[in-house]
PDB file of C-alpha atoms in Angstrom:
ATOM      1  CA  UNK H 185      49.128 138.477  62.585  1.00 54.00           C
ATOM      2  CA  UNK H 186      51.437 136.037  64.063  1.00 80.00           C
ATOM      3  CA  UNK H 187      53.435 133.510  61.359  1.00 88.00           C
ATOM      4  CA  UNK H 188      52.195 130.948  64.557  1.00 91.00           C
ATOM      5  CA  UNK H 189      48.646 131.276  64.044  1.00 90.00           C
ATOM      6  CA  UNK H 190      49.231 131.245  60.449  1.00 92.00           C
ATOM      7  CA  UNK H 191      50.981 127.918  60.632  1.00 94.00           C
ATOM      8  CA  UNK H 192      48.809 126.102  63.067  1.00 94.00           C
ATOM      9  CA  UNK H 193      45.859 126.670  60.016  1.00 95.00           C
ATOM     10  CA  UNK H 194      47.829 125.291  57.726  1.00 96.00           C
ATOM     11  CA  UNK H 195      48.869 122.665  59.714  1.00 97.00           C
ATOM     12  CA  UNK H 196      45.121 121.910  60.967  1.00 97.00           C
ATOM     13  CA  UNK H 197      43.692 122.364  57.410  1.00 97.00           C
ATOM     14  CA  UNK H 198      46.257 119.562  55.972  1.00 97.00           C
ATOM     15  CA  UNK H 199      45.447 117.268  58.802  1.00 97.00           C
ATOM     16  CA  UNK H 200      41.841 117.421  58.035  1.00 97.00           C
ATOM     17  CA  UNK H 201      42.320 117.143  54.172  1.00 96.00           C
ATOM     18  CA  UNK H 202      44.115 114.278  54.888  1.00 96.00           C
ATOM     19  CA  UNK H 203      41.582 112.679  56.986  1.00 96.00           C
ATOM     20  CA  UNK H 204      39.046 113.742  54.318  1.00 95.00           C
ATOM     21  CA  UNK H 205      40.571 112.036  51.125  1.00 96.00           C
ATOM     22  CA  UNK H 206      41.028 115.286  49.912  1.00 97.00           C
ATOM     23  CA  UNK H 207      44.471 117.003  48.760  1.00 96.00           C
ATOM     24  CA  UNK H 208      43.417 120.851  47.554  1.00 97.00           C
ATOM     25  CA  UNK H 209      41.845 123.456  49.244  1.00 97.00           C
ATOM     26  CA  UNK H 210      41.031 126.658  46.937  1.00 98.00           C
ATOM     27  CA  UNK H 211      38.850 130.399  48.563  1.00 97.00           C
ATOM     28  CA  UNK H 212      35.610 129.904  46.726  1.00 97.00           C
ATOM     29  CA  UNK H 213      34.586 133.722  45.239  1.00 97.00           C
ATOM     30  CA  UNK H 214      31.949 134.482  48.032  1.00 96.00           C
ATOM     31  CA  UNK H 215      34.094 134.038  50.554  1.00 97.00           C
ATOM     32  CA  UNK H 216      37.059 136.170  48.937  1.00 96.00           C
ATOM     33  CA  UNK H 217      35.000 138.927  48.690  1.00 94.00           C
ATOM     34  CA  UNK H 218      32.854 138.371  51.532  1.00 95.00           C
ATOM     35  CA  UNK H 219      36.715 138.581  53.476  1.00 94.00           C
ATOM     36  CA  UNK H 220      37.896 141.229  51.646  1.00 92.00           C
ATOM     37  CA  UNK H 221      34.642 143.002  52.481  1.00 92.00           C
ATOM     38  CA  UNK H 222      35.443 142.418  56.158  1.00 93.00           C
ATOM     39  CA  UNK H 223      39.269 143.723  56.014  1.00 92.00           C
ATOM     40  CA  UNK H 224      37.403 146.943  54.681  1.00 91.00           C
ATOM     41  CA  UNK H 225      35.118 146.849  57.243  1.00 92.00           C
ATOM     42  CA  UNK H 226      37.837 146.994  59.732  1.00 92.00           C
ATOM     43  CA  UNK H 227      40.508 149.010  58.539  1.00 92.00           C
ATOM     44  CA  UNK H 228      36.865 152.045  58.120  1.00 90.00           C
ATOM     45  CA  UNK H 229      36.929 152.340  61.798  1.00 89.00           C
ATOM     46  CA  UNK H 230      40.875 153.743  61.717  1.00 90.00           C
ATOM     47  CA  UNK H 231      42.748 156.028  60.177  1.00 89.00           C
ATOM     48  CA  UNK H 232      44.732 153.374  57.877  1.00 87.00           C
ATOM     49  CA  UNK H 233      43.141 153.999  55.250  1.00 87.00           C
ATOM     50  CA  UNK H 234      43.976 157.278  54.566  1.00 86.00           C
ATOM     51  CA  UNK H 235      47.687 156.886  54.391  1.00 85.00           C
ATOM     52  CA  UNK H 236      49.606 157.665  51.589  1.00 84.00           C
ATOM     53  CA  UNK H 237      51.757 154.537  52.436  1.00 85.00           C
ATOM     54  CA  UNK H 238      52.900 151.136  50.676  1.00 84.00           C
ATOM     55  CA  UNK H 239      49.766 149.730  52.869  1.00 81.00           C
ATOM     56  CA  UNK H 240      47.051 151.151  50.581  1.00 85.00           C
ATOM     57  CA  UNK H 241      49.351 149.919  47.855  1.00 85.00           C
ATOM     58  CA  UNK H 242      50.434 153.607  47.228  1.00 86.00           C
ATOM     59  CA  UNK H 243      53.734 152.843  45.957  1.00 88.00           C
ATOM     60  CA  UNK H 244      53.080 151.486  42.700  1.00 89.00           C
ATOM     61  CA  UNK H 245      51.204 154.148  40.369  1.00 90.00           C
ATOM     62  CA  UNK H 246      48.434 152.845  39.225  1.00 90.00           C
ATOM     63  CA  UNK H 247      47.135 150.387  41.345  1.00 87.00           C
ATOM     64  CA  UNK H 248      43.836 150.600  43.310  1.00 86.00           C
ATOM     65  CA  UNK H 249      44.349 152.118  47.255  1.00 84.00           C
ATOM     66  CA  UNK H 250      43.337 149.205  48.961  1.00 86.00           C
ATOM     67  CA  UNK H 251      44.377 148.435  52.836  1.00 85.00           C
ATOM     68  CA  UNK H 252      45.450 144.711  52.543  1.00 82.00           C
ATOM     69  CA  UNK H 253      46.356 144.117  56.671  1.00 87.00           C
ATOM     70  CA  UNK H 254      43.876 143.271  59.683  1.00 89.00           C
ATOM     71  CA  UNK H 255      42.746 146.306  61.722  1.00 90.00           C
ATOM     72  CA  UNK H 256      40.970 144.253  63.668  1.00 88.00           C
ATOM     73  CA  UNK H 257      43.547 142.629  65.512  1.00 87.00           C
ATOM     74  CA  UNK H 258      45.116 139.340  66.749  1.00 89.00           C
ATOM     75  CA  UNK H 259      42.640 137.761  68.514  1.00 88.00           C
ATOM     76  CA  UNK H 260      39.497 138.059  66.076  1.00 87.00           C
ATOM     77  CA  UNK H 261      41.378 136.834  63.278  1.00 91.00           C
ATOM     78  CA  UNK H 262      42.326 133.975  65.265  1.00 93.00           C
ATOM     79  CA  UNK H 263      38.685 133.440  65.981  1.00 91.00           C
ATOM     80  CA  UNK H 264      37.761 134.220  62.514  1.00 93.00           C
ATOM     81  CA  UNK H 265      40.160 131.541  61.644  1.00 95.00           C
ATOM     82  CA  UNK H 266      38.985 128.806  64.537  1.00 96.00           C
ATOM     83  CA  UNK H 267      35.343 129.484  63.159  1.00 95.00           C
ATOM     84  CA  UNK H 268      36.091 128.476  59.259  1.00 97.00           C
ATOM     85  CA  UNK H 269      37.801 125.038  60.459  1.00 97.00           C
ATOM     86  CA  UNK H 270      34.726 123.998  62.603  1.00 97.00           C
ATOM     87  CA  UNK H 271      32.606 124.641  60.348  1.00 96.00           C
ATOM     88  CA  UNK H 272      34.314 122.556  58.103  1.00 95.00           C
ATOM     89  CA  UNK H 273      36.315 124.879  56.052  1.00 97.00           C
ATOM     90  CA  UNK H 274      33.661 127.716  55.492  1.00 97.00           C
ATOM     91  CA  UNK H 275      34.094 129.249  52.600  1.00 97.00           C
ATOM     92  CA  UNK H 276      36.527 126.965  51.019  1.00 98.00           C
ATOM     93  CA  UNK H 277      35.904 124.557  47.987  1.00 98.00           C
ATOM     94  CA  UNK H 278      37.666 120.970  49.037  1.00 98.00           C
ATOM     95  CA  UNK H 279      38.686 118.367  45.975  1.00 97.00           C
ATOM     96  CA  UNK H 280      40.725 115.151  46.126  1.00 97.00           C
ATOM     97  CA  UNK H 281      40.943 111.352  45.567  1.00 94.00           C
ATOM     98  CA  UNK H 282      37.896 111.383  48.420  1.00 86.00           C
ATOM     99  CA  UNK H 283      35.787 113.839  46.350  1.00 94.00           C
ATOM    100  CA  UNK H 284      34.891 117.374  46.274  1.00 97.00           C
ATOM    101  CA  UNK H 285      33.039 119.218  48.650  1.00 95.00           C
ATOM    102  CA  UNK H 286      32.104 123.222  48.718  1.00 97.00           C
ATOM    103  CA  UNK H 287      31.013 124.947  51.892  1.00 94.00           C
ATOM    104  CA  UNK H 288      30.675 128.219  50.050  1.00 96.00           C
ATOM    105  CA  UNK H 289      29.757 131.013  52.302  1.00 94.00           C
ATOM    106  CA  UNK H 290      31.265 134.021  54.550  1.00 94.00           C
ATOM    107  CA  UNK H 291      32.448 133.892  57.623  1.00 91.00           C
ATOM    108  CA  UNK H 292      32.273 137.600  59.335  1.00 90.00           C
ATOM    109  CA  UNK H 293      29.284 139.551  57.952  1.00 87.00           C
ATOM    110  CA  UNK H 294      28.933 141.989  60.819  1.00 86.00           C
ATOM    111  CA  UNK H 295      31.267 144.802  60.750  1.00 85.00           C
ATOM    112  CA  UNK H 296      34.446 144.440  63.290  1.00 86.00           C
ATOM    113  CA  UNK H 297      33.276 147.233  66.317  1.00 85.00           C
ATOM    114  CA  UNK H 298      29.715 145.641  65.570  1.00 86.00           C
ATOM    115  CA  UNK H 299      30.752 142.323  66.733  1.00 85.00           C
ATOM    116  CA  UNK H 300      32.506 143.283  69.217  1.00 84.00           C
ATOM    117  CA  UNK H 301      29.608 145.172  71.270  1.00 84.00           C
ATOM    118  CA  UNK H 302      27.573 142.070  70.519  1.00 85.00           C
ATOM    119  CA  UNK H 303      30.283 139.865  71.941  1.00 86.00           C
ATOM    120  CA  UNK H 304      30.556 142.364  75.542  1.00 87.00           C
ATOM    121  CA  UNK H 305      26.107 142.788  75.554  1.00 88.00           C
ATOM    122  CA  UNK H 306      26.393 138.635  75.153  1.00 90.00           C
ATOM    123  CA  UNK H 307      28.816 138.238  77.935  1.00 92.00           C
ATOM    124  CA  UNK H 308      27.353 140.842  80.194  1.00 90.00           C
ATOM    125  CA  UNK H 309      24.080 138.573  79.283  1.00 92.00           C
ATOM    126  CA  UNK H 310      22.240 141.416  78.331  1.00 90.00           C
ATOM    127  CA  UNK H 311      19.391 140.554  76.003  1.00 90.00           C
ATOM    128  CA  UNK H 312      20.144 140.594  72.090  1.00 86.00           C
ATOM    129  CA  UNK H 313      18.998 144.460  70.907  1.00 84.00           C
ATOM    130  CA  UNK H 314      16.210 142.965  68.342  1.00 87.00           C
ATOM    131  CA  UNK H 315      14.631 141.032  70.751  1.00 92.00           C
ATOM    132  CA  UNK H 316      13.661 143.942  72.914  1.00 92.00           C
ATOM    133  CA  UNK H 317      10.444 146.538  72.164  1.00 94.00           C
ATOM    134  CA  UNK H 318      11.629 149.794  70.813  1.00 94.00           C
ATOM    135  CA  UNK H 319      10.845 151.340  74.454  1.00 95.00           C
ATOM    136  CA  UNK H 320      13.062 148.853  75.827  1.00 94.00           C
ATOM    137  CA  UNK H 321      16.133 148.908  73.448  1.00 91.00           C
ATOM    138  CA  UNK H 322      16.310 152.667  74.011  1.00 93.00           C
ATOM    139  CA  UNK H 323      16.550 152.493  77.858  1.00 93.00           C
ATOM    140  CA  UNK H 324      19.055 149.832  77.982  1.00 89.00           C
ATOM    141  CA  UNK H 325      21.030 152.249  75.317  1.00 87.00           C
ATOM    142  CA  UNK H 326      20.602 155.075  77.604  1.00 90.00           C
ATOM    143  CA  UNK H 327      21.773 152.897  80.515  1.00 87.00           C
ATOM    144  CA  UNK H 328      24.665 151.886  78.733  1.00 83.00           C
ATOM    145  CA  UNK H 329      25.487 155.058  78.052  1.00 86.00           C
ATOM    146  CA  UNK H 330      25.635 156.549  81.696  1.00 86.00           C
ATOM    147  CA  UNK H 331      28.471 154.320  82.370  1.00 79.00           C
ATOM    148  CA  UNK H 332      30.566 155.918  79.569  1.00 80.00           C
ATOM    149  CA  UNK H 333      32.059 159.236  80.842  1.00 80.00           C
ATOM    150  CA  UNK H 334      31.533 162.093  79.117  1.00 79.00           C
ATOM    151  CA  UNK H 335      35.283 163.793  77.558  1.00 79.00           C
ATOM    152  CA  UNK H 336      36.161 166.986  78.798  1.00 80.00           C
ATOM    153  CA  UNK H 337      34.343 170.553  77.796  1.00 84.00           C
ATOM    154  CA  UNK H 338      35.549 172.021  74.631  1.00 88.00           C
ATOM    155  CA  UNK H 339      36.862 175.385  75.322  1.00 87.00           C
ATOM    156  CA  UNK H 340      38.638 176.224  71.900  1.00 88.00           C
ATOM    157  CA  UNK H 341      38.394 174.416  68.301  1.00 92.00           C
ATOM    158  CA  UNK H 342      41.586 175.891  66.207  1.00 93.00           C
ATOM    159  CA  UNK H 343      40.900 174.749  62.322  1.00 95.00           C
ATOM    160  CA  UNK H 344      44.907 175.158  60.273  1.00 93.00           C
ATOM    161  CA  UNK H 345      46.763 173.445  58.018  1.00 93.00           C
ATOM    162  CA  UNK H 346      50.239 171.845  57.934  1.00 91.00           C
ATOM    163  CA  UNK H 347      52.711 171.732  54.939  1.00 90.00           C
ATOM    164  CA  UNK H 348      52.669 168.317  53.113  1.00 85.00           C
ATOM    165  CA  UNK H 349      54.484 166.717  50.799  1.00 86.00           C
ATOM    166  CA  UNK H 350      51.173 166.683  48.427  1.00 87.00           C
ATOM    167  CA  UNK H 351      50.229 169.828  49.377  1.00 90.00           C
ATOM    168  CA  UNK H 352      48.513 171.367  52.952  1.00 92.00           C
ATOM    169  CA  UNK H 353      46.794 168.922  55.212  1.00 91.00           C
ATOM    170  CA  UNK H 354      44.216 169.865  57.007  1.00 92.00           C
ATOM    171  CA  UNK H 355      43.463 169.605  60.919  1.00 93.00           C
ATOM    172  CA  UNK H 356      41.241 170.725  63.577  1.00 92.00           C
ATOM    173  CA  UNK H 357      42.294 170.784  67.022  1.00 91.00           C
ATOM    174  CA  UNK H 358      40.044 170.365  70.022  1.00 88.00           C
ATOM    175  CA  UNK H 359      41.479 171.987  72.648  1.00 84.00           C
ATOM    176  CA  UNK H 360      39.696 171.331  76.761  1.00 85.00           C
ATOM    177  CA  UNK H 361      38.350 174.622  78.436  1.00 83.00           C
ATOM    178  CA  UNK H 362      41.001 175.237  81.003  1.00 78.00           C
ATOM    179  CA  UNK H 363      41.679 178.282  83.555  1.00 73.00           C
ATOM    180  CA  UNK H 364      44.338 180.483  81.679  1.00 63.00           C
ATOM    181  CA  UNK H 365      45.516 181.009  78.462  1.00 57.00           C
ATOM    182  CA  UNK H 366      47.572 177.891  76.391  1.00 56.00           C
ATOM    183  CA  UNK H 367      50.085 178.374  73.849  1.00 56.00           C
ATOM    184  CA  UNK H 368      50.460 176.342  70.575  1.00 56.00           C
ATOM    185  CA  UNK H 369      52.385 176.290  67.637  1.00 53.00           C
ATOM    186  CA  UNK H 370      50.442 176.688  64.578  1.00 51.00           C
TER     187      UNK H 370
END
């Protein structure tokens, strides 16, 4: 994330305190785990996760693997962010000389590569999935699939293992058919 975007939410979220009578802003518990949830969500679709690395917290013994950054990139935290200040601090409990006012709730509950082919069917304006009869739905799947090409044939799958530090890891290489023979190192 950018330390810019970071500081123009702060800098919004005072401004609007301010203009609110209000002078702390706190995560209610929902919304915590609700985010947390989400960071989860979108670190599952990569292969941070299963790092044995100071991300998943795996440099102090003891303490629960958990991957604390945003897979999902830049731009949807950004809009992630955007979202909770127009909706008037979503997910945050507000208090101050003005009063105190809770908008408990989560902000992302889809999963990060579901959004995202919601966000491309809604700007290709293709109709939402669960508004269409099953008959319907599965067409415009297969449709959407004939414009995704196919990888190439798999002509050789080579299962091995390579020395770790904690022991073997295992692999499996997918290799493309080709004309002639390839070499590899094992």
């Amino acid at each position: 994330m950018s330390i810019e975007q970071h500081l123009d939410f702060v800098a919004d979220a005072l401004t609007y305190l301010r203009a609110h009578g209000f002078d702390q802003i706190e995560p209610t518990k929902l919304a915590e785990a609700g985010w947390m949830r989400h960071v989860d969500d979108a670190a599952s679709i990569t292969l941070f996760p299963q790092a044995n690395s100071w991300y998943v917290g795996a440099n102090i013994p003891g303490k629960p693997r958990t991957f604390m950054a945003y897979a999902a990139g830049v731009d949807f935290y950004r809009m992630a962010c955007d979202e909770v200040a127009a909706r008037e601090y979503l997910g945050f409990a507000l208090s101050g000389p003005g009063g105190a006012h809770c908008n408990d709730g989560v902000i992302r509950r889809l999963q990060p590569d579901v959004q995202m082919v919601l966000e491309q069917m809604a700007l290709l304006d293709l109709p939402p999935m669960e508004s269409l009869p099953p008959e319907q739905a599965r067409a415009l799947m297969n449709e959407m699939n004939v414009a995704r090409p196919w990888g190439p044939d798999v002509g050789e799958i080579v299962d091995g293992s390579l020395p770790g530090a904690a022991g073997d890891l295992a692999y499996r290489l997918y290799r493309p058919a080709s004309p002639g023979q390839t070499s590899y190192i094992p």
